Amino acid sequence: MSSVEEFPTESRTASRPCPPAYVPGHELLTGRTAVITAAAGTGIGGAVARRFLEEGARVVLGDAHARRLRATVAALRDGFGSRQVTGLPCDVTDETQVAALFDLAEERHGTLDIVVNNAGLGGTADLVEMTDEQWDKVIDTSLNGTFRCTRAALRRLRDRGRPAGGGVVVNVASVAGWRAQRGQAHYAAAKAGVMALTRCAAVEAAAYGVRVNAVSPSLAMHPHLVKVTTPELLAELTEREPFGRPAEPWEVANVVVFLASGYSSYMTGETVSVSSQRA
């Protein structure tokens, strides 16, 4: 069974550079338990879940889309076994659902080691036409949701009294947090907020041995993005990429694996660009 999730062939062009070969797992996360939000489907969250399993982790997946989540959990269990994969519907705008997801991880596996806050929501609207509802919806999912999940993680990791290096939080930001793009004021503000939240949380969490970092993808191609974005905008964004192609979700997931593993043991409060903040 292939580990690589490809986006539709028709969204590629003959001249577009191909991604490199898929990198196999190296047991970097063996024996660790990870909570991953917005993990259903074939986007970054789903790629992170698969990569973590390939690295030996147990994963507890949350997603607001219950049907897609069930399908994702079933597919991953086919490849990695039912004991390694658990899922629970979770809307990160609901504190009760967030708490239930984290409780499930500890009840099922007796531990919590890694949290990947991938849940986010976008949209396109010029600021002068943007409604309060549009603004609030994006902020509540992309920024407030990351806050709720980070808080839930840090409370558990702090209260457990683990030694230094005992836990990791990886937030998914966006290149939009650095650069200006028309129609993205709410999303850019949310993702810039995620970067600032990451820095502040890292300073606080260092006292009890927990690291907090973020990844900032520019353009990662997957079927859902193709459905909600115009071909013209995708072509424009792709042209701005240094490699002349969008990232595969698993390429972003590789960086998340690095930040979750012992290879980044002295990194905290950082936001890692994948691939270029200036693209």
PDB file of C-alpha atoms in Angstrom, residues 102-271:
ATOM      1  CA  PHE A 102      -6.980  15.080  25.035  1.00  0.00           C
ATOM      2  CA  ASP A 103      -8.697  12.952  27.664  1.00  0.00           C
ATOM      3  CA  LEU A 104      -9.055  10.162  25.099  1.00  0.00           C
ATOM      4  CA  ALA A 105      -5.318  10.194  24.366  1.00  0.00           C
ATOM      5  CA  GLU A 106      -4.417   9.803  28.024  1.00  0.00           C
ATOM      6  CA  GLU A 107      -7.127   7.222  28.738  1.00  0.00           C
ATOM      7  CA  ARG A 108      -6.261   5.082  25.723  1.00  0.00           C
ATOM      8  CA  HIS A 109      -2.480   5.252  25.915  1.00  0.00           C
ATOM      9  CA  GLY A 110      -1.713   6.516  29.418  1.00  0.00           C
ATOM     10  CA  THR A 111       0.461   9.294  28.086  1.00  0.00           C
ATOM     11  CA  LEU A 112       0.610  12.381  25.894  1.00  0.00           C
ATOM     12  CA  ASP A 113       3.884  13.314  24.253  1.00  0.00           C
ATOM     13  CA  ILE A 114       3.206  15.352  21.104  1.00  0.00           C
ATOM     14  CA  VAL A 115       0.437  17.713  19.982  1.00  0.00           C
ATOM     15  CA  VAL A 116       0.133  18.986  16.414  1.00  0.00           C
ATOM     16  CA  ASN A 117      -2.292  21.898  16.092  1.00  0.00           C
ATOM     17  CA  ASN A 118      -3.214  21.759  12.427  1.00  0.00           C
ATOM     18  CA  ALA A 119      -6.847  22.928  12.534  1.00  0.00           C
ATOM     19  CA  GLY A 120      -7.412  26.102  10.566  1.00  0.00           C
ATOM     20  CA  LEU A 121      -9.940  27.855   8.374  1.00  0.00           C
ATOM     21  CA  GLY A 122      -9.421  30.205   5.463  1.00  0.00           C
ATOM     22  CA  GLY A 123     -11.547  32.284   3.147  1.00  0.00           C
ATOM     23  CA  THR A 124     -11.246  35.160   0.724  1.00  0.00           C
ATOM     24  CA  ALA A 125     -12.781  38.602   1.199  1.00  0.00           C
ATOM     25  CA  ASP A 126     -11.475  42.132   0.805  1.00  0.00           C
ATOM     26  CA  LEU A 127     -11.316  43.872   4.157  1.00  0.00           C
ATOM     27  CA  VAL A 128     -13.811  46.586   3.181  1.00  0.00           C
ATOM     28  CA  GLU A 129     -16.404  43.902   2.376  1.00  0.00           C
ATOM     29  CA  MET A 130     -15.519  41.458   5.178  1.00  0.00           C
ATOM     30  CA  THR A 131     -18.219  40.876   7.773  1.00  0.00           C
ATOM     31  CA  ASP A 132     -17.682  40.426  11.489  1.00  0.00           C
ATOM     32  CA  GLU A 133     -18.929  36.868  11.073  1.00  0.00           C
ATOM     33  CA  GLN A 134     -16.312  36.070   8.410  1.00  0.00           C
ATOM     34  CA  TRP A 135     -13.552  37.567  10.542  1.00  0.00           C
ATOM     35  CA  ASP A 136     -14.656  35.856  13.755  1.00  0.00           C
ATOM     36  CA  LYS A 137     -15.066  32.437  12.125  1.00  0.00           C
ATOM     37  CA  VAL A 138     -11.510  32.355  10.793  1.00  0.00           C
ATOM     38  CA  ILE A 139      -9.989  33.776  13.978  1.00  0.00           C
ATOM     39  CA  ASP A 140     -11.923  31.393  16.230  1.00  0.00           C
ATOM     40  CA  THR A 141     -10.788  28.305  14.336  1.00  0.00           C
ATOM     41  CA  SER A 142      -7.276  29.203  13.231  1.00  0.00           C
ATOM     42  CA  LEU A 143      -6.049  31.224  16.230  1.00  0.00           C
ATOM     43  CA  ASN A 144      -8.394  30.587  19.152  1.00  0.00           C
ATOM     44  CA  GLY A 145      -8.528  26.874  18.316  1.00  0.00           C
ATOM     45  CA  THR A 146      -4.734  26.689  18.428  1.00  0.00           C
ATOM     46  CA  PHE A 147      -4.822  28.509  21.757  1.00  0.00           C
ATOM     47  CA  ARG A 148      -7.378  26.082  23.233  1.00  0.00           C
ATOM     48  CA  CYS A 149      -5.424  23.013  22.153  1.00  0.00           C
ATOM     49  CA  THR A 150      -2.067  24.429  23.229  1.00  0.00           C
ATOM     50  CA  ARG A 151      -3.520  25.305  26.626  1.00  0.00           C
ATOM     51  CA  ALA A 152      -4.992  21.805  27.004  1.00  0.00           C
ATOM     52  CA  ALA A 153      -1.648  20.243  26.073  1.00  0.00           C
ATOM     53  CA  LEU A 154       0.468  22.413  28.355  1.00  0.00           C
ATOM     54  CA  ARG A 155      -1.796  21.892  31.355  1.00  0.00           C
ATOM     55  CA  ARG A 156      -1.441  18.131  31.026  1.00  0.00           C
ATOM     56  CA  LEU A 157       2.271  18.173  30.311  1.00  0.00           C
ATOM     57  CA  ARG A 158       2.975  20.595  33.167  1.00  0.00           C
ATOM     58  CA  ASP A 159       0.885  18.777  35.745  1.00  0.00           C
ATOM     59  CA  ARG A 160       2.458  15.419  34.935  1.00  0.00           C
ATOM     60  CA  GLY A 161       5.824  16.713  36.107  1.00  0.00           C
ATOM     61  CA  ARG A 162       7.836  15.098  33.328  1.00  0.00           C
ATOM     62  CA  PRO A 163      11.546  15.854  33.029  1.00  0.00           C
ATOM     63  CA  ALA A 164      13.022  18.192  30.438  1.00  0.00           C
ATOM     64  CA  GLY A 165      12.181  17.126  26.919  1.00  0.00           C
ATOM     65  CA  GLY A 166       8.984  15.458  28.056  1.00  0.00           C
ATOM     66  CA  GLY A 167       6.605  16.971  25.542  1.00  0.00           C
ATOM     67  CA  VAL A 168       6.333  18.816  22.251  1.00  0.00           C
ATOM     68  CA  VAL A 169       3.731  21.092  20.663  1.00  0.00           C
ATOM     69  CA  VAL A 170       3.922  21.855  16.944  1.00  0.00           C
ATOM     70  CA  ASN A 171       1.598  24.527  15.571  1.00  0.00           C
ATOM     71  CA  VAL A 172       0.779  24.901  11.884  1.00  0.00           C
ATOM     72  CA  ALA A 173       1.053  28.543  10.877  1.00  0.00           C
ATOM     73  CA  SER A 174       1.288  29.842   7.306  1.00  0.00           C
ATOM     74  CA  VAL A 175       3.468  31.982   5.099  1.00  0.00           C
ATOM     75  CA  ALA A 176       0.449  34.322   5.121  1.00  0.00           C
ATOM     76  CA  GLY A 177       1.503  35.308   8.641  1.00  0.00           C
ATOM     77  CA  TRP A 178       4.563  36.993   7.110  1.00  0.00           C
ATOM     78  CA  ARG A 179       3.444  38.280   3.744  1.00  0.00           C
ATOM     79  CA  ALA A 180       0.559  40.345   2.420  1.00  0.00           C
ATOM     80  CA  GLN A 181      -2.055  38.851   0.129  1.00  0.00           C
ATOM     81  CA  ARG A 182      -5.254  40.512  -0.947  1.00  0.00           C
ATOM     82  CA  GLY A 183      -8.419  39.053   0.544  1.00  0.00           C
ATOM     83  CA  GLN A 184      -6.569  37.252   3.340  1.00  0.00           C
ATOM     84  CA  ALA A 185      -6.612  39.784   6.197  1.00  0.00           C
ATOM     85  CA  HIS A 186      -8.449  37.471   8.600  1.00  0.00           C
ATOM     86  CA  TYR A 187      -6.363  34.400   7.768  1.00  0.00           C
ATOM     87  CA  ALA A 188      -3.069  36.330   7.809  1.00  0.00           C
ATOM     88  CA  ALA A 189      -3.925  37.905  11.163  1.00  0.00           C
ATOM     89  CA  ALA A 190      -4.814  34.500  12.592  1.00  0.00           C
ATOM     90  CA  LYS A 191      -1.613  32.845  11.389  1.00  0.00           C
ATOM     91  CA  ALA A 192       0.580  35.736  12.537  1.00  0.00           C
ATOM     92  CA  GLY A 193      -1.160  35.295  15.876  1.00  0.00           C
ATOM     93  CA  VAL A 194      -0.274  31.593  15.860  1.00  0.00           C
ATOM     94  CA  MET A 195       3.392  32.533  15.417  1.00  0.00           C
ATOM     95  CA  ALA A 196       3.243  34.984  18.349  1.00  0.00           C
ATOM     96  CA  LEU A 197       1.350  32.456  20.471  1.00  0.00           C
ATOM     97  CA  THR A 198       4.052  29.888  19.697  1.00  0.00           C
ATOM     98  CA  ARG A 199       6.821  32.184  20.920  1.00  0.00           C
ATOM     99  CA  CYS A 200       5.054  33.128  24.147  1.00  0.00           C
ATOM    100  CA  ALA A 201       3.968  29.567  24.913  1.00  0.00           C
ATOM    101  CA  ALA A 202       7.523  28.343  24.326  1.00  0.00           C
ATOM    102  CA  VAL A 203       8.947  30.739  26.915  1.00  0.00           C
ATOM    103  CA  GLU A 204       6.406  29.633  29.505  1.00  0.00           C
ATOM    104  CA  ALA A 205       6.609  25.905  28.724  1.00  0.00           C
ATOM    105  CA  ALA A 206      10.400  25.733  28.863  1.00  0.00           C
ATOM    106  CA  ALA A 207      10.188  25.834  32.658  1.00  0.00           C
ATOM    107  CA  TYR A 208       8.675  22.353  32.660  1.00  0.00           C
ATOM    108  CA  GLY A 209      10.651  20.885  29.796  1.00  0.00           C
ATOM    109  CA  VAL A 210       8.147  21.290  26.953  1.00  0.00           C
ATOM    110  CA  ARG A 211       9.090  22.637  23.533  1.00  0.00           C
ATOM    111  CA  VAL A 212       6.686  24.653  21.339  1.00  0.00           C
ATOM    112  CA  ASN A 213       7.482  25.362  17.685  1.00  0.00           C
ATOM    113  CA  ALA A 214       5.590  26.004  14.460  1.00  0.00           C
ATOM    114  CA  VAL A 215       5.809  25.264  10.761  1.00  0.00           C
ATOM    115  CA  SER A 216       4.836  27.834   8.165  1.00  0.00           C
ATOM    116  CA  PRO A 217       3.894  26.200   4.841  1.00  0.00           C
ATOM    117  CA  SER A 218       3.627  28.327   1.732  1.00  0.00           C
ATOM    118  CA  LEU A 219       1.705  26.177  -0.765  1.00  0.00           C
ATOM    119  CA  ALA A 220       0.970  22.501  -0.116  1.00  0.00           C
ATOM    120  CA  MET A 221      -1.212  20.905  -2.775  1.00  0.00           C
ATOM    121  CA  HIS A 222      -4.014  18.473  -1.957  1.00  0.00           C
ATOM    122  CA  PRO A 223      -7.482  17.690  -3.340  1.00  0.00           C
ATOM    123  CA  HIS A 224      -9.412  19.900  -0.914  1.00  0.00           C
ATOM    124  CA  LEU A 225      -7.313  22.941  -1.835  1.00  0.00           C
ATOM    125  CA  VAL A 226      -7.951  22.285  -5.516  1.00  0.00           C
ATOM    126  CA  LYS A 227     -11.701  22.322  -4.835  1.00  0.00           C
ATOM    127  CA  VAL A 228     -11.787  25.600  -2.885  1.00  0.00           C
ATOM    128  CA  THR A 229      -9.191  27.619  -4.828  1.00  0.00           C
ATOM    129  CA  THR A 230      -9.349  28.885  -8.390  1.00  0.00           C
ATOM    130  CA  PRO A 231      -6.886  27.466 -10.946  1.00  0.00           C
ATOM    131  CA  GLU A 232      -5.708  31.010 -11.650  1.00  0.00           C
ATOM    132  CA  LEU A 233      -4.769  31.650  -8.011  1.00  0.00           C
ATOM    133  CA  LEU A 234      -3.059  28.271  -7.697  1.00  0.00           C
ATOM    134  CA  ALA A 235      -1.045  28.998 -10.828  1.00  0.00           C
ATOM    135  CA  GLU A 236      -0.045  32.415  -9.487  1.00  0.00           C
ATOM    136  CA  LEU A 237       1.002  31.010  -6.106  1.00  0.00           C
ATOM    137  CA  THR A 238       2.913  28.161  -7.753  1.00  0.00           C
ATOM    138  CA  GLU A 239       4.873  30.618  -9.885  1.00  0.00           C
ATOM    139  CA  ARG A 240       6.030  32.343  -6.703  1.00  0.00           C
ATOM    140  CA  GLU A 241       7.459  29.128  -5.249  1.00  0.00           C
ATOM    141  CA  PRO A 242      11.273  28.876  -5.476  1.00  0.00           C
ATOM    142  CA  PHE A 243      11.113  25.234  -6.598  1.00  0.00           C
ATOM    143  CA  GLY A 244       8.511  25.972  -9.272  1.00  0.00           C
ATOM    144  CA  ARG A 245       5.977  23.590  -7.743  1.00  0.00           C
ATOM    145  CA  PRO A 246       3.796  23.339  -4.631  1.00  0.00           C
ATOM    146  CA  ALA A 247       4.870  21.152  -1.738  1.00  0.00           C
ATOM    147  CA  GLU A 248       3.405  17.705  -1.269  1.00  0.00           C
ATOM    148  CA  PRO A 249       1.679  17.496   2.152  1.00  0.00           C
ATOM    149  CA  TRP A 250       4.189  14.835   3.222  1.00  0.00           C
ATOM    150  CA  GLU A 251       7.049  17.279   2.650  1.00  0.00           C
ATOM    151  CA  VAL A 252       5.511  19.604   5.229  1.00  0.00           C
ATOM    152  CA  ALA A 253       4.859  16.596   7.486  1.00  0.00           C
ATOM    153  CA  ASN A 254       8.573  15.728   7.366  1.00  0.00           C
ATOM    154  CA  VAL A 255       9.366  19.067   9.005  1.00  0.00           C
ATOM    155  CA  VAL A 256       6.712  18.420  11.656  1.00  0.00           C
ATOM    156  CA  VAL A 257       8.383  15.052  12.367  1.00  0.00           C
ATOM    157  CA  PHE A 258      11.707  16.837  12.811  1.00  0.00           C
ATOM    158  CA  LEU A 259      10.208  19.340  15.266  1.00  0.00           C
ATOM    159  CA  ALA A 260       8.472  16.540  17.185  1.00  0.00           C
ATOM    160  CA  SER A 261      11.598  14.386  17.397  1.00  0.00           C
ATOM    161  CA  GLY A 262      14.757  14.505  19.457  1.00  0.00           C
ATOM    162  CA  TYR A 263      16.631  15.968  16.497  1.00  0.00           C
ATOM    163  CA  SER A 264      15.219  19.400  17.429  1.00  0.00           C
ATOM    164  CA  SER A 265      15.789  19.073  21.177  1.00  0.00           C
ATOM    165  CA  TYR A 266      17.238  22.582  21.547  1.00  0.00           C
ATOM    166  CA  MET A 267      14.649  24.353  19.392  1.00  0.00           C
ATOM    167  CA  THR A 268      11.709  26.178  20.920  1.00  0.00           C
ATOM    168  CA  GLY A 269       9.702  29.269  20.021  1.00  0.00           C
ATOM    169  CA  GLU A 270      10.705  28.976  16.358  1.00  0.00           C
ATOM    170  CA  THR A 271       8.601  29.114  13.209  1.00  0.00           C
TER     171      THR A 271
END
